mmCIF file of C-alpha atoms in Angstrom:
data_model
loop_
_atom_site.group_PDB
_atom_site.id
_atom_site.type_symbol
_atom_site.label_atom_id
_atom_site.label_comp_id
_atom_site.label_asym_id
_atom_site.label_seq_id
_atom_site.Cartn_x
_atom_site.Cartn_y
_atom_site.Cartn_z
ATOM 1 C CA MET A 5 -3.162 28.627 -8.300
ATOM 2 C CA THR A 6 -5.197 28.765 -5.168
ATOM 3 C CA PHE A 7 -5.392 24.917 -4.924
ATOM 4 C CA ILE A 8 -1.402 24.902 -4.478
ATOM 5 C CA PRO A 9 -0.613 25.624 -0.484
ATOM 6 C CA SER A 10 1.773 28.191 0.874
ATOM 7 C CA LEU A 11 5.892 27.277 0.128
ATOM 8 C CA PRO A 12 6.376 26.357 4.116
ATOM 9 C CA VAL A 13 3.064 24.173 4.754
ATOM 10 C CA LEU A 14 4.251 22.812 1.187
ATOM 11 C CA LEU A 15 7.714 21.595 2.443
ATOM 12 C CA ALA A 16 6.256 20.416 6.095
ATOM 13 C CA PHE A 17 3.689 18.150 4.017
ATOM 14 C CA SER A 18 6.904 16.540 1.862
ATOM 15 C CA ALA A 19 9.117 16.222 4.904
ATOM 16 C CA ALA A 20 5.970 14.577 6.714
ATOM 17 C CA THR A 21 5.598 12.144 4.035
ATOM 18 C CA LEU A 22 8.982 11.262 3.359
ATOM 19 C CA LEU A 23 9.309 10.082 6.745
ATOM 20 C CA LEU A 24 5.650 8.461 6.463
ATOM 21 C CA ALA A 25 6.684 6.358 3.040
ATOM 22 C CA LEU A 26 9.261 5.206 4.871
ATOM 23 C CA THR A 27 7.289 3.435 7.996
ATOM 24 C CA PRO A 28 6.630 -0.288 7.321
ATOM 25 C CA GLY A 29 2.770 -1.324 6.677
ATOM 26 C CA PRO A 30 0.855 -3.583 4.772
ATOM 27 C CA ASP A 31 1.521 -1.715 1.448
ATOM 28 C CA MET A 32 5.344 -1.885 1.968
ATOM 29 C CA THR A 33 5.490 -5.274 3.329
ATOM 30 C CA LEU A 34 3.769 -6.454 0.400
ATOM 31 C CA SER A 35 5.749 -4.637 -2.601
ATOM 32 C CA ILE A 36 8.501 -5.954 -0.715
ATOM 33 C CA ASN A 37 7.519 -9.533 -0.475
ATOM 34 C CA LYS A 38 6.365 -9.441 -4.294
ATOM 35 C CA ALA A 39 9.775 -7.800 -5.415
ATOM 36 C CA LEU A 40 11.718 -10.918 -3.310
ATOM 37 C CA SER A 41 9.808 -13.668 -4.262
ATOM 38 C CA GLU A 42 8.308 -12.651 -8.169
ATOM 39 C CA GLY A 43 11.180 -9.907 -8.679
ATOM 40 C CA ARG A 44 11.356 -6.145 -9.573
ATOM 41 C CA ALA A 45 8.024 -5.908 -12.118
ATOM 42 C CA ALA A 46 5.755 -7.688 -9.420
ATOM 43 C CA GLY A 47 6.643 -5.502 -6.845
ATOM 44 C CA LEU A 48 6.457 -2.414 -8.642
ATOM 45 C CA MET A 49 3.138 -3.123 -9.864
ATOM 46 C CA VAL A 50 2.194 -3.711 -5.791
ATOM 47 C CA LEU A 51 3.024 0.218 -5.842
ATOM 48 C CA ALA A 52 0.967 1.304 -8.780
ATOM 49 C CA GLY A 53 -1.841 -0.641 -6.847
ATOM 50 C CA THR A 54 -1.255 0.741 -3.845
ATOM 51 C CA ASN A 55 -0.579 4.536 -5.524
ATOM 52 C CA LEU A 56 -4.336 4.067 -7.069
ATOM 53 C CA GLY A 57 -5.604 2.963 -3.634
ATOM 54 C CA ILE A 58 -4.444 6.696 -2.710
ATOM 55 C CA CYS A 59 -5.644 8.176 -5.119
ATOM 56 C CA VAL A 60 -8.885 6.926 -4.145
ATOM 57 C CA HIS A 61 -9.028 7.566 -0.758
ATOM 58 C CA THR A 62 -8.002 11.666 -1.689
ATOM 59 C CA MET A 63 -10.981 11.398 -3.668
ATOM 60 C CA LEU A 64 -12.956 10.373 -0.835
ATOM 61 C CA VAL A 65 -11.181 12.815 1.613
ATOM 62 C CA ALA A 66 -11.465 16.026 -0.309
ATOM 63 C CA PHE A 67 -15.696 15.438 -1.418
ATOM 64 C CA GLY A 68 -15.934 13.769 1.913
ATOM 65 C CA VAL A 69 -17.256 10.338 1.740
ATOM 66 C CA SER A 70 -14.731 8.850 4.439
ATOM 67 C CA ALA A 71 -16.236 10.944 7.209
ATOM 68 C CA LEU A 72 -19.523 8.907 6.684
ATOM 69 C CA ILE A 73 -17.594 6.092 6.577
ATOM 70 C CA ILE A 74 -16.438 6.473 9.413
ATOM 71 C CA ALA A 75 -19.830 8.099 11.088
ATOM 72 C CA SER A 76 -21.442 4.964 10.093
ATOM 73 C CA PRO A 77 -20.401 2.253 12.935
ATOM 74 C CA THR A 78 -21.959 -0.889 10.354
ATOM 75 C CA ALA A 79 -19.871 0.771 7.342
ATOM 76 C CA PHE A 80 -16.810 0.675 9.285
ATOM 77 C CA PHE A 81 -16.782 -2.875 10.429
ATOM 78 C CA VAL A 82 -17.558 -4.071 7.332
ATOM 79 C CA LEU A 83 -14.427 -2.477 5.747
ATOM 80 C CA LYS A 84 -11.997 -3.759 8.343
ATOM 81 C CA SER A 85 -13.775 -6.998 8.403
ATOM 82 C CA GLY A 86 -13.081 -7.024 4.466
ATOM 83 C CA GLY A 87 -9.230 -5.941 4.924
ATOM 84 C CA ALA A 88 -8.766 -8.379 7.441
ATOM 85 C CA ALA A 89 -9.841 -11.117 5.414
ATOM 86 C CA TYR A 90 -8.114 -9.875 2.921
ATOM 87 C CA LEU A 91 -4.985 -9.951 4.506
ATOM 88 C CA LEU A 92 -5.321 -13.355 6.226
ATOM 89 C CA TRP A 93 -5.768 -14.479 2.243
ATOM 90 C CA ILE A 94 -3.173 -12.999 1.521
ATOM 91 C CA ALA A 95 -1.204 -14.635 4.260
ATOM 92 C CA VAL A 96 -2.456 -18.290 3.510
ATOM 93 C CA MET A 97 -0.789 -17.274 0.052
ATOM 94 C CA ALA A 98 2.384 -16.458 0.759
ATOM 95 C CA ILE A 99 2.502 -19.710 2.820
ATOM 96 C CA ARG A 100 0.873 -22.097 -0.099
ATOM 97 C CA LYS A 101 2.745 -19.916 -3.321
ATOM 98 C CA GLY A 102 4.955 -18.001 -1.645
ATOM 99 C CA SER A 103 8.257 -19.568 -3.159
ATOM 100 C CA ASN A 104 7.030 -21.208 -6.258
ATOM 101 C CA PHE A 105 7.660 -18.401 -8.489
ATOM 102 C CA VAL A 106 9.005 -18.558 -11.692
ATOM 103 C CA LEU A 107 12.075 -16.251 -13.052
ATOM 104 C CA GLU A 108 10.628 -13.804 -15.461
ATOM 105 C CA ALA A 109 13.104 -14.716 -18.023
ATOM 106 C CA GLU A 110 11.799 -18.199 -17.832
ATOM 107 C CA ALA A 111 8.055 -17.243 -17.727
ATOM 108 C CA LYS A 112 5.551 -17.562 -20.721
ATOM 109 C CA PRO A 113 4.139 -13.761 -21.470
ATOM 110 C CA GLU A 114 0.859 -14.430 -20.703
ATOM 111 C CA ARG A 115 1.709 -15.811 -17.404
ATOM 112 C CA GLN A 116 3.694 -12.736 -16.752
ATOM 113 C CA ARG A 117 1.232 -10.125 -17.740
ATOM 114 C CA GLY A 118 -1.654 -12.147 -15.730
ATOM 115 C CA ALA A 119 1.152 -12.056 -12.581
ATOM 116 C CA LEU A 120 1.911 -8.405 -13.084
ATOM 117 C CA LYS A 121 -2.533 -7.723 -12.906
ATOM 118 C CA ALA A 122 -2.343 -9.575 -9.728
ATOM 119 C CA ALA A 123 0.122 -7.867 -8.145
ATOM 120 C CA MET A 124 -1.337 -4.558 -8.930
ATOM 121 C CA LEU A 125 -5.277 -5.737 -7.964
ATOM 122 C CA ASN A 126 -3.580 -7.019 -4.706
ATOM 123 C CA GLY A 127 -1.329 -3.475 -3.935
ATOM 124 C CA PHE A 128 -4.826 -1.598 -4.658
ATOM 125 C CA TRP A 129 -7.031 -3.738 -2.520
ATOM 126 C CA VAL A 130 -4.512 -4.040 0.224
ATOM 127 C CA ASN A 131 -4.625 0.210 0.493
ATOM 128 C CA LEU A 132 -7.941 0.284 -0.196
ATOM 129 C CA LEU A 133 -9.555 -1.703 2.445
ATOM 130 C CA ASN A 134 -7.277 -0.726 4.891
ATOM 131 C CA PRO A 135 -9.747 1.426 7.505
ATOM 132 C CA LYS A 136 -6.304 2.888 9.185
ATOM 133 C CA VAL A 137 -5.400 4.631 5.683
ATOM 134 C CA ILE A 138 -8.742 6.051 5.432
ATOM 135 C CA ILE A 139 -8.456 7.121 9.438
ATOM 136 C CA PHE A 140 -4.483 8.628 8.076
ATOM 137 C CA PHE A 141 -5.700 10.262 5.729
ATOM 138 C CA MET A 142 -8.619 11.642 7.043
ATOM 139 C CA THR A 143 -6.333 13.649 9.717
ATOM 140 C CA PHE A 144 -3.051 13.732 7.868
ATOM 141 C CA LEU A 145 -4.339 16.171 4.999
ATOM 142 C CA PRO A 146 -6.625 18.379 6.791
ATOM 143 C CA GLN A 147 -3.683 19.426 9.206
ATOM 144 C CA PHE A 148 -2.160 20.728 6.166
ATOM 145 C CA VAL A 149 -5.218 22.979 5.209
ATOM 146 C CA ALA A 150 -6.836 25.966 7.292
ATOM 147 C CA PRO A 151 -10.274 25.806 8.656
ATOM 148 C CA GLY A 152 -12.392 27.660 6.641
ATOM 149 C CA ASP A 153 -10.305 27.604 3.390
ATOM 150 C CA PRO A 154 -12.522 28.275 0.527
ATOM 151 C CA ASN A 155 -10.092 26.397 -1.778
ATOM 152 C CA VAL A 156 -10.454 23.084 0.700
ATOM 153 C CA THR A 157 -11.210 20.546 -1.700
ATOM 154 C CA GLY A 158 -8.444 21.685 -4.345
ATOM 155 C CA LYS A 159 -6.010 21.952 -1.887
ATOM 156 C CA LEU A 160 -6.845 18.186 -0.398
ATOM 157 C CA LEU A 161 -6.602 17.191 -3.490
ATOM 158 C CA PHE A 162 -3.357 18.806 -4.165
ATOM 159 C CA LEU A 163 -1.803 17.139 -1.334
ATOM 160 C CA GLY A 164 -3.049 13.887 -1.733
ATOM 161 C CA PHE A 165 -1.349 13.479 -5.085
ATOM 162 C CA THR A 166 1.599 15.457 -3.883
ATOM 163 C CA PHE A 167 2.462 12.477 -1.252
ATOM 164 C CA ILE A 168 1.623 9.570 -4.236
ATOM 165 C CA ALA A 169 4.483 12.122 -6.012
ATOM 166 C CA VAL A 170 6.921 12.717 -2.791
ATOM 167 C CA ALA A 171 6.712 8.840 -1.491
ATOM 168 C CA ILE A 172 7.453 7.382 -4.912
ATOM 169 C CA LEU A 173 11.262 7.238 -5.512
ATOM 170 C CA PRO A 174 11.894 5.782 -2.222
ATOM 171 C CA THR A 175 9.208 3.115 -2.316
ATOM 172 C CA ILE A 176 10.547 2.414 -5.491
ATOM 173 C CA ALA A 177 14.151 2.448 -4.215
ATOM 174 C CA ILE A 178 13.003 -0.153 -1.835
ATOM 175 C CA VAL A 179 10.952 -2.089 -4.318
ATOM 176 C CA LEU A 180 14.792 -2.440 -6.082
ATOM 177 C CA ALA A 181 16.971 -3.625 -2.983
ATOM 178 C CA ALA A 182 14.122 -6.314 -2.899
ATOM 179 C CA ASP A 183 14.560 -7.197 -5.855
ATOM 180 C CA ARG A 184 18.525 -7.190 -6.012
ATOM 181 C CA LEU A 185 18.161 -10.176 -3.360
ATOM 182 C CA SER A 186 15.768 -12.186 -5.420
ATOM 183 C CA GLY A 187 18.722 -13.816 -7.538
ATOM 184 C CA TRP A 188 20.419 -14.702 -4.135
ATOM 185 C CA LEU A 189 17.267 -16.043 -2.801
ATOM 186 C CA ALA A 190 16.531 -18.267 -5.787
ATOM 187 C CA THR A 191 19.233 -20.088 -5.121
ATOM 188 C CA HIS A 192 18.605 -20.370 -1.002
ATOM 189 C CA ARG A 193 14.915 -21.677 -1.526
ATOM 190 C CA ARG A 194 15.209 -22.862 1.949
ATOM 191 C CA VAL A 195 15.959 -19.245 3.353
ATOM 192 C CA LEU A 196 13.227 -17.514 0.946
ATOM 193 C CA ARG A 197 10.318 -20.251 2.545
ATOM 194 C CA GLY A 198 11.551 -18.841 6.008
ATOM 195 C CA ILE A 199 10.764 -15.332 4.629
ATOM 196 C CA ASP A 200 7.030 -17.237 2.943
ATOM 197 C CA TYR A 201 6.409 -17.430 7.295
ATOM 198 C CA LEU A 202 7.729 -14.362 8.000
ATOM 199 C CA PHE A 203 5.733 -12.514 5.892
ATOM 200 C CA ALA A 204 2.661 -14.810 6.468
ATOM 201 C CA GLY A 205 3.353 -13.838 10.480
ATOM 202 C CA VAL A 206 3.305 -9.898 9.303
ATOM 203 C CA PHE A 207 0.134 -10.151 7.596
ATOM 204 C CA SER A 208 -1.788 -11.522 10.107
ATOM 205 C CA LEU A 209 -0.404 -9.445 12.752
ATOM 206 C CA PHE A 210 -1.106 -6.555 10.231
ATOM 207 C CA ALA A 211 -5.501 -8.247 10.430
ATOM 208 C CA VAL A 212 -5.799 -8.520 13.547
ATOM 209 C CA LYS A 213 -4.188 -4.981 14.087
ATOM 210 C CA ILE A 214 -6.861 -3.550 11.117
ATOM 211 C CA LEU A 215 -10.099 -5.682 13.446
ATOM 212 C CA LEU A 216 -8.778 -3.828 16.472
ATOM 213 C CA THR A 217 -8.901 -0.161 14.636
ATOM 214 C CA HIS A 218 -11.624 1.929 16.177
ATOM 215 C CA ALA A 219 -12.945 4.784 14.292
ATOM 216 C CA ARG A 220 -12.704 7.268 16.737
#
């Protein structure tokens, strides 16, 4: 199969992906926040949304759309402004509603479904609207494809989906670890409230970093 890189390239890519998966960022912060405040299912749904966003980014890079976005100052400005505004909105929600969660066993089924859908959409939009992710995939994936490779599109797609496959286990482990703390935090609301403000501050910092991001 011509779209599969050589074994040494694949191993190097997997090792780099594993390290990157453990690097804190808006996606990981949001999944931890949801796992702490709303439980394991919400945290995992954020991961599902994040990975859906990575699928979109992979296709944008493979078919050259990301390069067009980065090359257009207007498109890039709109993207980063939207991403920063969305993170600021999440920061406000973390303060307004962060610790006012209902334990999964007590929540009504329809409320659970709505919360899980919202968590997945949050993960998707935080990932998709982050210009740093576009720049990252634009620079990271091509490093593992030789210039002039006739199968470049297929290999970029394969590497993008491999990124998800390699990163999924450690990120799930992080969410499950956060979920283990959520039960204790449910009985220590002041601590949880402090975490709400901490996450709000972190999301605000990420928003500022995105606004300061340059395409070049």
